[in-house]
Structures are given as structure tokens and as C-alpha cells.
């Protein structure tokens, strides 16, 4: 069994991105510029956005954080998005979710210029990804692909089972794993809460990707000997033994499952560190006009 060290891979990719940005600046090229919109005062959202801004600083990017009160109307927010769409200096735009109930997140995502949609949530980017065209791939699925590639894990001809069908992780992950690509060419089964005999289906997987958001749901009976297990889950669970009062748990019961695996991602320090790195990669691609030429 080998543990996939997401933090180490993320640090490696950060160094590569930082070196490329330095070279671009030295040649008089454009500094990548990421814009983040934060509506309201959600504590988790504050942390996520702060980490993204910090990563921009570390890698030599420009960053702009736009804060709005939760009372902003949907029309006002859409107008702010349009301003960023029209600003040629701004390469990437992310709108941190969740948004207040009176704002439709789908409408906001569809208003973002696909060329600046570095989160990869716009229907055009999802469609281009599905067709195998150049596209911004959402951060978590891209992070999983990078981990599989950096650990030289063979995917071609393997049976990949994805647990969870969210539009952010499960659905794009299932599409990516079946593409005719270096990391792909799997036979993919996409499972969800209505799947019958879920444990049996999962236990047939050569590569099992858990992205359902239920802590420690995947136990030993769901995993066959020698499987690759990628745990995308990250849930705060109350734990009085911790100073913080909570522990971070993945969707996989690590201590029970790990011994059966050929490779497994831990939680934390598995898929999580790859998410922001993937966002930075997309922003750099946007600055270079590498996707939409």
C-alpha cells in the first residue's frame, strides 16, 4: 500500500507554476490575475478565499478580492460579473459559493465569460470537456487527474467507480476518467444514492473515487484487494479530543480500508491540497490564452 501525498505533489506543482510565472514576467509577459467575489460573511468561504489569495501571492499572481454584502441583489451581482468579463487585465474569475438564497448560483455561473471561468463550472466549459476539447476543468477533478499521473497509476482499461454525481466533482470525474487520454480510457460506473448493491459495485472497481460527502461511508466491504482509492470527501466531525473541537474525515474509513489498497489518498493532505493548485493552473492557462485562442 502506498499513500498518495497530495501536499507534496501540490508543492511540486506550485514550484513549477511559480518558475513559469517568473519566466513570463522576465520576458515582459502578462502577470496572471485572479479575481474572487465573496458575498456575505460565511466563515468557511472566508477561509477558502483567503487561501486562494495567499496562493496567488506565493506564485507571483495578481489577485483582487471583491466583497459584497449579503443584501446585494442578483441583478447587481450579475452587473459586477459583467464588469470583470470586460476587463482585459483580469484573467480568471471565481464566485465563492454558497451565495445568499435570493441569488441563483447557476445564473451567476452562466454569466461568467467562459474564457475567465477558471472554476470550470460554466456549461460551455463542461460541454467542451465532455467533447474532449480544450476547457477549464474544475479544480478537484483536475487535482485527482494530476495525482494519478504523478504517481504513474495505470488507468487504461481499468474499471473506475465514482461514488457521487455532483456537478462539481462526481459527474465531471466520470467523464474525465473515460476520455481517450493519458489519464483515462477507463470503463466508468457512476453511482449515487439510488444505486442498488452499491457495496458490490464498488468492490468491482480497480479505481474507486469517493465523492459523496458522507464521512467514513466507504468501508472495507466496498474495496477489493489492490484497488486504487481516491477519497475526495472532507467533512468536519465533532471530536472532543481535538483542540479545535472537530476532526476532518473523508468519505473512506481509512484505517479499515488502507491495507487492502495499492494506493490511497489520506484526509487531510490528499486531494484537498490539489484543489487550489488546480485553480492556479487554470488562471495561468487563461493568462496565456492557452484554452481559448
PDB file of C-alpha atoms in Angstrom:
ATOM      1  CA  UNK A   1       0.000   0.000   0.000  1.00  0.00           C
ATOM      2  CA  UNK A   2       1.285   3.442  -0.913  1.00  0.00           C
ATOM      3  CA  UNK A   3      -0.163   6.673   0.456  1.00  0.00           C
ATOM      4  CA  UNK A   4      -0.647   9.371  -2.179  1.00  0.00           C
ATOM      5  CA  UNK A   5       0.840  12.561  -0.712  1.00  0.00           C
ATOM      6  CA  UNK A   6      -1.286  15.349  -2.138  1.00  0.00           C
ATOM      7  CA  UNK A   7       0.560  18.057  -0.247  1.00  0.00           C
ATOM      8  CA  UNK A   8       3.918  17.012  -1.693  1.00  0.00           C
ATOM      9  CA  UNK A   9       2.505  16.916  -5.235  1.00  0.00           C
ATOM     10  CA  UNK A  10       0.805  20.279  -4.753  1.00  0.00           C
ATOM     11  CA  UNK A  11       4.072  21.823  -3.542  1.00  0.00           C
ATOM     12  CA  UNK A  12       5.866  20.401  -6.580  1.00  0.00           C
ATOM     13  CA  UNK A  13       3.294  21.865  -8.986  1.00  0.00           C
ATOM     14  CA  UNK A  14       3.403  25.215  -7.184  1.00  0.00           C
ATOM     15  CA  UNK A  15       7.140  25.396  -7.785  1.00  0.00           C
ATOM     16  CA  UNK A  16       6.604  24.677 -11.477  1.00  0.00           C
ATOM     17  CA  UNK A  17       3.908  27.342 -11.770  1.00  0.00           C
ATOM     18  CA  UNK A  18       5.984  29.888  -9.857  1.00  0.00           C
ATOM     19  CA  UNK A  19       9.006  29.304 -12.090  1.00  0.00           C
ATOM     20  CA  UNK A  20       6.874  29.720 -15.224  1.00  0.00           C
ATOM     21  CA  UNK A  21       5.350  32.955 -13.943  1.00  0.00           C
ATOM     22  CA  UNK A  22       8.818  34.318 -13.174  1.00  0.00           C
ATOM     23  CA  UNK A  23       9.929  33.490 -16.706  1.00  0.00           C
ATOM     24  CA  UNK A  24       6.830  35.145 -18.191  1.00  0.00           C
ATOM     25  CA  UNK A  25       7.451  38.323 -16.178  1.00  0.00           C
ATOM     26  CA  UNK A  26      11.139  38.366 -17.089  1.00  0.00           C
ATOM     27  CA  UNK A  27      10.168  38.205 -20.764  1.00  0.00           C
ATOM     28  CA  UNK A  28       7.782  41.132 -20.331  1.00  0.00           C
ATOM     29  CA  UNK A  29       4.666  38.963 -20.465  1.00  0.00           C
ATOM     30  CA  UNK A  30       1.386  39.311 -18.627  1.00  0.00           C
ATOM     31  CA  UNK A  31       1.122  38.579 -14.902  1.00  0.00           C
ATOM     32  CA  UNK A  32      -1.786  36.191 -14.249  1.00  0.00           C
ATOM     33  CA  UNK A  33      -4.628  37.975 -12.447  1.00  0.00           C
ATOM     34  CA  UNK A  34      -7.297  36.128 -10.450  1.00  0.00           C
ATOM     35  CA  UNK A  35     -10.444  37.864  -9.192  1.00  0.00           C
ATOM     36  CA  UNK A  36     -12.547  36.414  -6.383  1.00  0.00           C
ATOM     37  CA  UNK A  37     -16.046  37.554  -5.445  1.00  0.00           C
ATOM     38  CA  UNK A  38     -17.190  36.926  -1.886  1.00  0.00           C
ATOM     39  CA  UNK A  39     -20.776  37.662  -0.884  1.00  0.00           C
ATOM     40  CA  UNK A  40     -21.628  37.781   2.813  1.00  0.00           C
ATOM     41  CA  UNK A  41     -19.623  36.582   5.807  1.00  0.00           C
ATOM     42  CA  UNK A  42     -19.633  32.784   5.649  1.00  0.00           C
ATOM     43  CA  UNK A  43     -16.707  31.594   7.781  1.00  0.00           C
ATOM     44  CA  UNK A  44     -15.730  28.656   5.574  1.00  0.00           C
ATOM     45  CA  UNK A  45     -15.942  30.824   2.456  1.00  0.00           C
ATOM     46  CA  UNK A  46     -13.707  33.441   4.095  1.00  0.00           C
ATOM     47  CA  UNK A  47     -11.096  30.752   4.734  1.00  0.00           C
ATOM     48  CA  UNK A  48     -11.277  29.308   1.217  1.00  0.00           C
ATOM     49  CA  UNK A  49     -10.928  32.711  -0.428  1.00  0.00           C
ATOM     50  CA  UNK A  50      -8.085  33.739   1.901  1.00  0.00           C
ATOM     51  CA  UNK A  51      -6.191  30.578   0.921  1.00  0.00           C
ATOM     52  CA  UNK A  52      -6.680  31.351  -2.767  1.00  0.00           C
ATOM     53  CA  UNK A  53      -5.410  34.917  -2.322  1.00  0.00           C
ATOM     54  CA  UNK A  54      -2.422  33.605  -0.361  1.00  0.00           C
ATOM     55  CA  UNK A  55      -1.592  31.140  -3.154  1.00  0.00           C
ATOM     56  CA  UNK A  56      -1.686  33.970  -5.681  1.00  0.00           C
ATOM     57  CA  UNK A  57       0.865  35.895  -3.627  1.00  0.00           C
ATOM     58  CA  UNK A  58       3.124  32.846  -3.303  1.00  0.00           C
ATOM     59  CA  UNK A  59       3.105  32.215  -7.055  1.00  0.00           C
ATOM     60  CA  UNK A  60       3.567  35.811  -8.187  1.00  0.00           C
ATOM     61  CA  UNK A  61      -0.006  36.264  -9.445  1.00  0.00           C
ATOM     62  CA  UNK A  62      -2.055  39.404  -9.063  1.00  0.00           C
ATOM     63  CA  UNK A  63      -5.257  38.938  -7.096  1.00  0.00           C
ATOM     64  CA  UNK A  64      -8.328  41.061  -6.439  1.00  0.00           C
ATOM     65  CA  UNK A  65     -10.890  40.252  -3.768  1.00  0.00           C
ATOM     66  CA  UNK A  66     -14.285  41.905  -4.201  1.00  0.00           C
ATOM     67  CA  UNK A  67     -16.527  41.751  -1.133  1.00  0.00           C
ATOM     68  CA  UNK A  68     -20.260  42.403  -1.212  1.00  0.00           C
ATOM     69  CA  UNK A  69     -22.906  42.498   1.496  1.00  0.00           C
ATOM     70  CA  UNK A  70     -25.409  39.613   1.557  1.00  0.00           C
ATOM     71  CA  UNK A  71     -28.093  42.160   0.655  1.00  0.00           C
ATOM     72  CA  UNK A  72     -26.667  42.670  -2.851  1.00  0.00           C
ATOM     73  CA  UNK A  73     -29.333  41.888  -5.430  1.00  0.00           C
ATOM     74  CA  UNK A  74     -28.914  39.269  -8.103  1.00  0.00           C
ATOM     75  CA  UNK A  75     -29.009  41.939 -10.808  1.00  0.00           C
ATOM     76  CA  UNK A  76     -26.301  43.954  -9.041  1.00  0.00           C
ATOM     77  CA  UNK A  77     -24.061  40.909  -8.695  1.00  0.00           C
ATOM     78  CA  UNK A  78     -24.516  39.972 -12.356  1.00  0.00           C
ATOM     79  CA  UNK A  79     -23.560  43.526 -13.301  1.00  0.00           C
ATOM     80  CA  UNK A  80     -20.335  43.197 -11.285  1.00  0.00           C
ATOM     81  CA  UNK A  81     -19.545  39.936 -13.079  1.00  0.00           C
ATOM     82  CA  UNK A  82     -20.054  41.652 -16.433  1.00  0.00           C
ATOM     83  CA  UNK A  83     -17.591  44.392 -15.451  1.00  0.00           C
ATOM     84  CA  UNK A  84     -14.932  41.754 -14.803  1.00  0.00           C
ATOM     85  CA  UNK A  85     -15.789  39.990 -18.072  1.00  0.00           C
ATOM     86  CA  UNK A  86     -14.972  43.217 -19.902  1.00  0.00           C
ATOM     87  CA  UNK A  87     -11.707  43.926 -18.051  1.00  0.00           C
ATOM     88  CA  UNK A  88      -8.852  42.550 -20.174  1.00  0.00           C
ATOM     89  CA  UNK A  89      -6.392  42.692 -17.270  1.00  0.00           C
ATOM     90  CA  UNK A  90      -8.443  40.185 -15.266  1.00  0.00           C
ATOM     91  CA  UNK A  91      -7.790  36.622 -16.422  1.00  0.00           C
ATOM     92  CA  UNK A  92      -9.798  34.439 -14.076  1.00  0.00           C
ATOM     93  CA  UNK A  93     -12.966  34.934 -12.037  1.00  0.00           C
ATOM     94  CA  UNK A  94     -14.312  32.797  -9.218  1.00  0.00           C
ATOM     95  CA  UNK A  95     -17.541  33.453  -7.344  1.00  0.00           C
ATOM     96  CA  UNK A  96     -17.310  31.745  -3.978  1.00  0.00           C
ATOM     97  CA  UNK A  97     -20.270  29.534  -3.113  1.00  0.00           C
ATOM     98  CA  UNK A  98     -22.643  29.365  -1.330  1.00  0.00           C
ATOM     99  CA  UNK A  99     -24.482  32.542  -2.306  1.00  0.00           C
ATOM    100  CA  UNK A 100     -27.462  34.045  -0.433  1.00  0.00           C
ATOM    101  CA  UNK A 101     -30.762  32.282  -1.125  1.00  0.00           C
ATOM    102  CA  UNK A 102     -32.121  35.116  -3.272  1.00  0.00           C
ATOM    103  CA  UNK A 103     -29.290  34.715  -5.819  1.00  0.00           C
ATOM    104  CA  UNK A 104     -29.402  31.875  -8.339  1.00  0.00           C
ATOM    105  CA  UNK A 105     -25.859  30.410  -8.497  1.00  0.00           C
ATOM    106  CA  UNK A 106     -26.488  28.863 -11.928  1.00  0.00           C
ATOM    107  CA  UNK A 107     -27.392  32.254 -13.350  1.00  0.00           C
ATOM    108  CA  UNK A 108     -24.202  33.728 -11.898  1.00  0.00           C
ATOM    109  CA  UNK A 109     -22.035  30.924 -13.288  1.00  0.00           C
ATOM    110  CA  UNK A 110     -23.625  31.253 -16.726  1.00  0.00           C
ATOM    111  CA  UNK A 111     -22.902  34.997 -16.731  1.00  0.00           C
ATOM    112  CA  UNK A 112     -19.158  34.496 -16.239  1.00  0.00           C
ATOM    113  CA  UNK A 113     -17.268  34.657 -19.529  1.00  0.00           C
ATOM    114  CA  UNK A 114     -16.256  31.026 -20.289  1.00  0.00           C
ATOM    115  CA  UNK A 115     -12.759  32.341 -21.095  1.00  0.00           C
ATOM    116  CA  UNK A 116     -12.463  33.525 -17.465  1.00  0.00           C
ATOM    117  CA  UNK A 117     -14.299  30.619 -15.851  1.00  0.00           C
ATOM    118  CA  UNK A 118     -11.259  29.145 -14.110  1.00  0.00           C
ATOM    119  CA  UNK A 119     -13.531  27.165 -11.762  1.00  0.00           C
ATOM    120  CA  UNK A 120     -14.713  25.221 -14.816  1.00  0.00           C
ATOM    121  CA  UNK A 121     -18.401  25.496 -13.868  1.00  0.00           C
ATOM    122  CA  UNK A 122     -19.768  27.216 -16.987  1.00  0.00           C
ATOM    123  CA  UNK A 123     -21.899  24.926 -19.197  1.00  0.00           C
ATOM    124  CA  UNK A 124     -19.647  25.747 -22.160  1.00  0.00           C
ATOM    125  CA  UNK A 125     -16.545  24.523 -20.320  1.00  0.00           C
ATOM    126  CA  UNK A 126     -18.383  21.419 -19.104  1.00  0.00           C
ATOM    127  CA  UNK A 127     -19.554  20.732 -22.657  1.00  0.00           C
ATOM    128  CA  UNK A 128     -16.088  21.265 -24.123  1.00  0.00           C
ATOM    129  CA  UNK A 129     -14.642  18.925 -21.521  1.00  0.00           C
ATOM    130  CA  UNK A 130     -17.224  16.272 -22.398  1.00  0.00           C
ATOM    131  CA  UNK A 131     -16.326  16.568 -26.092  1.00  0.00           C
ATOM    132  CA  UNK A 132     -12.609  16.332 -25.348  1.00  0.00           C
ATOM    133  CA  UNK A 133     -11.955  19.927 -26.441  1.00  0.00           C
ATOM    134  CA  UNK A 134      -9.619  22.279 -24.533  1.00  0.00           C
ATOM    135  CA  UNK A 135     -11.505  23.501 -21.477  1.00  0.00           C
ATOM    136  CA  UNK A 136     -11.068  24.662 -17.921  1.00  0.00           C
ATOM    137  CA  UNK A 137     -11.570  21.553 -15.800  1.00  0.00           C
ATOM    138  CA  UNK A 138     -12.985  22.119 -12.337  1.00  0.00           C
ATOM    139  CA  UNK A 139     -10.331  22.121  -9.663  1.00  0.00           C
ATOM    140  CA  UNK A 140     -10.994  18.939  -7.684  1.00  0.00           C
ATOM    141  CA  UNK A 141     -11.319  16.588 -10.687  1.00  0.00           C
ATOM    142  CA  UNK A 142      -8.194  18.143 -12.223  1.00  0.00           C
ATOM    143  CA  UNK A 143      -6.386  17.590  -8.948  1.00  0.00           C
ATOM    144  CA  UNK A 144      -7.334  13.910  -8.979  1.00  0.00           C
ATOM    145  CA  UNK A 145      -6.039  13.543 -12.548  1.00  0.00           C
ATOM    146  CA  UNK A 146      -2.738  15.153 -11.540  1.00  0.00           C
ATOM    147  CA  UNK A 147      -2.329  12.797  -8.576  1.00  0.00           C
ATOM    148  CA  UNK A 148      -2.944   9.730 -10.733  1.00  0.00           C
ATOM    149  CA  UNK A 149      -0.471  10.987 -13.326  1.00  0.00           C
ATOM    150  CA  UNK A 150       2.271  11.975 -10.886  1.00  0.00           C
ATOM    151  CA  UNK A 151       2.086   8.576  -9.195  1.00  0.00           C
ATOM    152  CA  UNK A 152       2.182   6.800 -12.581  1.00  0.00           C
ATOM    153  CA  UNK A 153      -1.044   4.942 -11.837  1.00  0.00           C
ATOM    154  CA  UNK A 154      -2.250   2.999 -14.863  1.00  0.00           C
ATOM    155  CA  UNK A 155      -5.850   3.829 -15.776  1.00  0.00           C
ATOM    156  CA  UNK A 156      -6.275   2.485 -19.313  1.00  0.00           C
ATOM    157  CA  UNK A 157      -8.676  -0.456 -19.439  1.00  0.00           C
ATOM    158  CA  UNK A 158      -9.410  -0.267 -15.708  1.00  0.00           C
ATOM    159  CA  UNK A 159     -12.859  -0.246 -14.134  1.00  0.00           C
ATOM    160  CA  UNK A 160     -13.379   3.085 -12.365  1.00  0.00           C
ATOM    161  CA  UNK A 161     -16.303   3.515  -9.988  1.00  0.00           C
ATOM    162  CA  UNK A 162     -17.230   7.059  -8.976  1.00  0.00           C
ATOM    163  CA  UNK A 163     -19.445   7.379  -5.893  1.00  0.00           C
ATOM    164  CA  UNK A 164     -21.419  10.628  -6.018  1.00  0.00           C
ATOM    165  CA  UNK A 165     -22.835  12.501  -9.003  1.00  0.00           C
ATOM    166  CA  UNK A 166     -22.390  16.180  -8.064  1.00  0.00           C
ATOM    167  CA  UNK A 167     -21.823  18.590 -10.930  1.00  0.00           C
ATOM    168  CA  UNK A 168     -18.657  19.845  -9.224  1.00  0.00           C
ATOM    169  CA  UNK A 169     -16.878  16.506  -8.691  1.00  0.00           C
ATOM    170  CA  UNK A 170     -18.676  13.238  -9.425  1.00  0.00           C
ATOM    171  CA  UNK A 171     -20.134  13.959 -12.856  1.00  0.00           C
ATOM    172  CA  UNK A 172     -17.027  15.613 -14.374  1.00  0.00           C
ATOM    173  CA  UNK A 173     -14.822  12.961 -12.789  1.00  0.00           C
ATOM    174  CA  UNK A 174     -16.800  10.221 -14.529  1.00  0.00           C
ATOM    175  CA  UNK A 175     -16.444  11.993 -17.879  1.00  0.00           C
ATOM    176  CA  UNK A 176     -12.720  12.593 -17.458  1.00  0.00           C
ATOM    177  CA  UNK A 177     -11.901   9.017 -16.488  1.00  0.00           C
ATOM    178  CA  UNK A 178     -13.440   7.603 -19.673  1.00  0.00           C
ATOM    179  CA  UNK A 179     -11.788  10.055 -22.096  1.00  0.00           C
ATOM    180  CA  UNK A 180      -9.275   8.820 -24.646  1.00  0.00           C
ATOM    181  CA  UNK A 181      -6.410  10.401 -22.750  1.00  0.00           C
ATOM    182  CA  UNK A 182      -3.229   9.508 -20.893  1.00  0.00           C
ATOM    183  CA  UNK A 183      -5.181   9.519 -17.633  1.00  0.00           C
ATOM    184  CA  UNK A 184      -8.461   7.999 -18.782  1.00  0.00           C
ATOM    185  CA  UNK A 185      -9.618   5.161 -21.015  1.00  0.00           C
ATOM    186  CA  UNK A 186     -11.422   3.596 -18.076  1.00  0.00           C
ATOM    187  CA  UNK A 187     -14.726   1.790 -18.133  1.00  0.00           C
ATOM    188  CA  UNK A 188     -16.649   4.044 -15.759  1.00  0.00           C
ATOM    189  CA  UNK A 189     -19.584   3.347 -13.458  1.00  0.00           C
ATOM    190  CA  UNK A 190     -21.168   6.453 -11.908  1.00  0.00           C
ATOM    191  CA  UNK A 191     -23.035   5.562  -8.713  1.00  0.00           C
ATOM    192  CA  UNK A 192     -25.222   7.567  -6.345  1.00  0.00           C
ATOM    193  CA  UNK A 193     -27.756   7.312  -3.516  1.00  0.00           C
ATOM    194  CA  UNK A 194     -30.224   5.352  -5.652  1.00  0.00           C
ATOM    195  CA  UNK A 195     -27.694   2.747  -6.855  1.00  0.00           C
ATOM    196  CA  UNK A 196     -28.643  -0.788  -5.850  1.00  0.00           C
ATOM    197  CA  UNK A 197     -26.000  -3.124  -4.399  1.00  0.00           C
ATOM    198  CA  UNK A 198     -23.589  -0.201  -4.027  1.00  0.00           C
ATOM    199  CA  UNK A 199     -21.022  -2.135  -1.998  1.00  0.00           C
ATOM    200  CA  UNK A 200     -20.940  -4.866  -4.628  1.00  0.00           C
ATOM    201  CA  UNK A 201     -20.482  -2.361  -7.463  1.00  0.00           C
ATOM    202  CA  UNK A 202     -17.704  -0.527  -5.611  1.00  0.00           C
ATOM    203  CA  UNK A 203     -15.942  -3.798  -4.793  1.00  0.00           C
ATOM    204  CA  UNK A 204     -15.573  -4.438  -8.530  1.00  0.00           C
ATOM    205  CA  UNK A 205     -13.557  -1.235  -9.025  1.00  0.00           C
ATOM    206  CA  UNK A 206      -9.883  -1.106  -9.915  1.00  0.00           C
ATOM    207  CA  UNK A 207     -10.074   2.633  -9.183  1.00  0.00           C
ATOM    208  CA  UNK A 208     -12.619   3.843  -6.623  1.00  0.00           C
ATOM    209  CA  UNK A 209     -13.274   7.590  -6.357  1.00  0.00           C
ATOM    210  CA  UNK A 210     -15.398   8.525  -3.331  1.00  0.00           C
ATOM    211  CA  UNK A 211     -17.083  11.925  -3.618  1.00  0.00           C
ATOM    212  CA  UNK A 212     -20.365  11.673  -1.757  1.00  0.00           C
ATOM    213  CA  UNK A 213     -19.755  13.831   1.327  1.00  0.00           C
ATOM    214  CA  UNK A 214     -20.597  11.182   3.941  1.00  0.00           C
ATOM    215  CA  UNK A 215     -17.777  10.680   6.450  1.00  0.00           C
ATOM    216  CA  UNK A 216     -16.260   7.182   6.560  1.00  0.00           C
ATOM    217  CA  UNK A 217     -19.076   5.720   4.436  1.00  0.00           C
ATOM    218  CA  UNK A 218     -16.710   3.566   2.366  1.00  0.00           C
ATOM    219  CA  UNK A 219     -15.656   0.598   4.499  1.00  0.00           C
ATOM    220  CA  UNK A 220     -13.601  -2.499   3.706  1.00  0.00           C
ATOM    221  CA  UNK A 221     -16.513  -4.342   2.067  1.00  0.00           C
ATOM    222  CA  UNK A 222     -16.627  -1.638  -0.642  1.00  0.00           C
ATOM    223  CA  UNK A 223     -12.998  -2.139  -1.680  1.00  0.00           C
ATOM    224  CA  UNK A 224     -11.341  -5.025  -3.480  1.00  0.00           C
ATOM    225  CA  UNK A 225      -7.761  -6.097  -2.858  1.00  0.00           C
ATOM    226  CA  UNK A 226      -5.250  -3.961  -4.748  1.00  0.00           C
ATOM    227  CA  UNK A 227      -7.665  -1.178  -5.647  1.00  0.00           C
ATOM    228  CA  UNK A 228      -6.656   2.470  -6.013  1.00  0.00           C
ATOM    229  CA  UNK A 229      -8.844   4.546  -3.677  1.00  0.00           C
ATOM    230  CA  UNK A 230      -9.206   8.303  -4.111  1.00  0.00           C
ATOM    231  CA  UNK A 231     -11.040   9.996  -1.234  1.00  0.00           C
ATOM    232  CA  UNK A 232     -12.478  13.369  -2.242  1.00  0.00           C
ATOM    233  CA  UNK A 233     -14.620  13.755   0.880  1.00  0.00           C
ATOM    234  CA  UNK A 234     -13.883  16.339   3.563  1.00  0.00           C
ATOM    235  CA  UNK A 235     -16.314  16.717   6.460  1.00  0.00           C
ATOM    236  CA  UNK A 236     -15.930  18.302   9.882  1.00  0.00           C
ATOM    237  CA  UNK A 237     -16.901  15.820  12.582  1.00  0.00           C
ATOM    238  CA  UNK A 238     -17.178  16.730  16.256  1.00  0.00           C
ATOM    239  CA  UNK A 239     -14.208  15.404  18.225  1.00  0.00           C
ATOM    240  CA  UNK A 240     -13.741  16.488  21.846  1.00  0.00           C
ATOM    241  CA  UNK A 241     -10.190  15.111  21.862  1.00  0.00           C
ATOM    242  CA  UNK A 242      -9.131  17.813  19.389  1.00  0.00           C
ATOM    243  CA  UNK A 243      -8.262  21.331  20.466  1.00  0.00           C
ATOM    244  CA  UNK A 244     -10.436  22.674  17.678  1.00  0.00           C
ATOM    245  CA  UNK A 245     -13.349  20.505  18.772  1.00  0.00           C
ATOM    246  CA  UNK A 246     -13.592  18.735  15.445  1.00  0.00           C
ATOM    247  CA  UNK A 247     -11.715  16.352  13.169  1.00  0.00           C
ATOM    248  CA  UNK A 248     -11.604  16.228   9.381  1.00  0.00           C
ATOM    249  CA  UNK A 249     -12.930  12.980   7.951  1.00  0.00           C
ATOM    250  CA  UNK A 250     -13.021  11.702   4.403  1.00  0.00           C
ATOM    251  CA  UNK A 251     -15.628   9.501   2.766  1.00  0.00           C
ATOM    252  CA  UNK A 252     -13.368   6.473   3.286  1.00  0.00           C
ATOM    253  CA  UNK A 253     -12.763   4.722   6.613  1.00  0.00           C
ATOM    254  CA  UNK A 254      -9.021   4.956   6.131  1.00  0.00           C
ATOM    255  CA  UNK A 255      -7.786   2.683   8.931  1.00  0.00           C
ATOM    256  CA  UNK A 256     -10.063  -0.132   7.786  1.00  0.00           C
ATOM    257  CA  UNK A 257      -9.545   0.261   4.038  1.00  0.00           C
ATOM    258  CA  UNK A 258      -5.892   1.243   3.597  1.00  0.00           C
ATOM    259  CA  UNK A 259      -4.400  -2.226   3.998  1.00  0.00           C
ATOM    260  CA  UNK A 260      -6.446  -3.503   1.026  1.00  0.00           C
ATOM    261  CA  UNK A 261      -5.283  -0.774  -1.373  1.00  0.00           C
ATOM    262  CA  UNK A 262      -2.383  -0.443  -3.775  1.00  0.00           C
ATOM    263  CA  UNK A 263      -2.710   3.360  -3.491  1.00  0.00           C
ATOM    264  CA  UNK A 264      -4.898   5.536  -1.273  1.00  0.00           C
ATOM    265  CA  UNK A 265      -5.272   9.259  -0.566  1.00  0.00           C
ATOM    266  CA  UNK A 266      -5.439  10.309   3.087  1.00  0.00           C
ATOM    267  CA  UNK A 267      -7.658  13.030   4.557  1.00  0.00           C
ATOM    268  CA  UNK A 268      -6.328  15.616   5.074  1.00  0.00           C
ATOM    269  CA  UNK A 269      -3.269  16.069   2.795  1.00  0.00           C
ATOM    270  CA  UNK A 270      -4.684  14.021  -0.055  1.00  0.00           C
ATOM    271  CA  UNK A 271      -6.912  15.550  -2.712  1.00  0.00           C
ATOM    272  CA  UNK A 272      -7.534  18.752  -0.739  1.00  0.00           C
ATOM    273  CA  UNK A 273      -4.180  20.493  -1.348  1.00  0.00           C
ATOM    274  CA  UNK A 274      -4.564  19.884  -5.085  1.00  0.00           C
ATOM    275  CA  UNK A 275      -7.733  21.943  -5.434  1.00  0.00           C
ATOM    276  CA  UNK A 276      -6.234  25.418  -5.105  1.00  0.00           C
ATOM    277  CA  UNK A 277      -3.215  24.408  -7.196  1.00  0.00           C
ATOM    278  CA  UNK A 278      -5.566  23.367  -9.999  1.00  0.00           C
ATOM    279  CA  UNK A 279      -7.294  26.750  -9.804  1.00  0.00           C
ATOM    280  CA  UNK A 280      -3.908  28.442 -10.137  1.00  0.00           C
ATOM    281  CA  UNK A 281      -3.082  26.264 -13.156  1.00  0.00           C
ATOM    282  CA  UNK A 282      -6.316  27.339 -14.832  1.00  0.00           C
ATOM    283  CA  UNK A 283      -5.608  31.006 -14.130  1.00  0.00           C
ATOM    284  CA  UNK A 284      -2.170  30.685 -15.683  1.00  0.00           C
ATOM    285  CA  UNK A 285      -3.704  28.985 -18.729  1.00  0.00           C
ATOM    286  CA  UNK A 286      -6.146  31.880 -19.042  1.00  0.00           C
ATOM    287  CA  UNK A 287      -3.374  34.473 -18.847  1.00  0.00           C
ATOM    288  CA  UNK A 288      -1.565  32.612 -21.632  1.00  0.00           C
ATOM    289  CA  UNK A 289      -4.747  32.287 -23.747  1.00  0.00           C
ATOM    290  CA  UNK A 290      -3.993  28.584 -23.865  1.00  0.00           C
ATOM    291  CA  UNK A 291      -7.585  27.300 -23.798  1.00  0.00           C
ATOM    292  CA  UNK A 292      -9.495  29.853 -25.885  1.00  0.00           C
ATOM    293  CA  UNK A 293      -7.029  31.029 -28.523  1.00  0.00           C
TER     294      UNK A 293
END
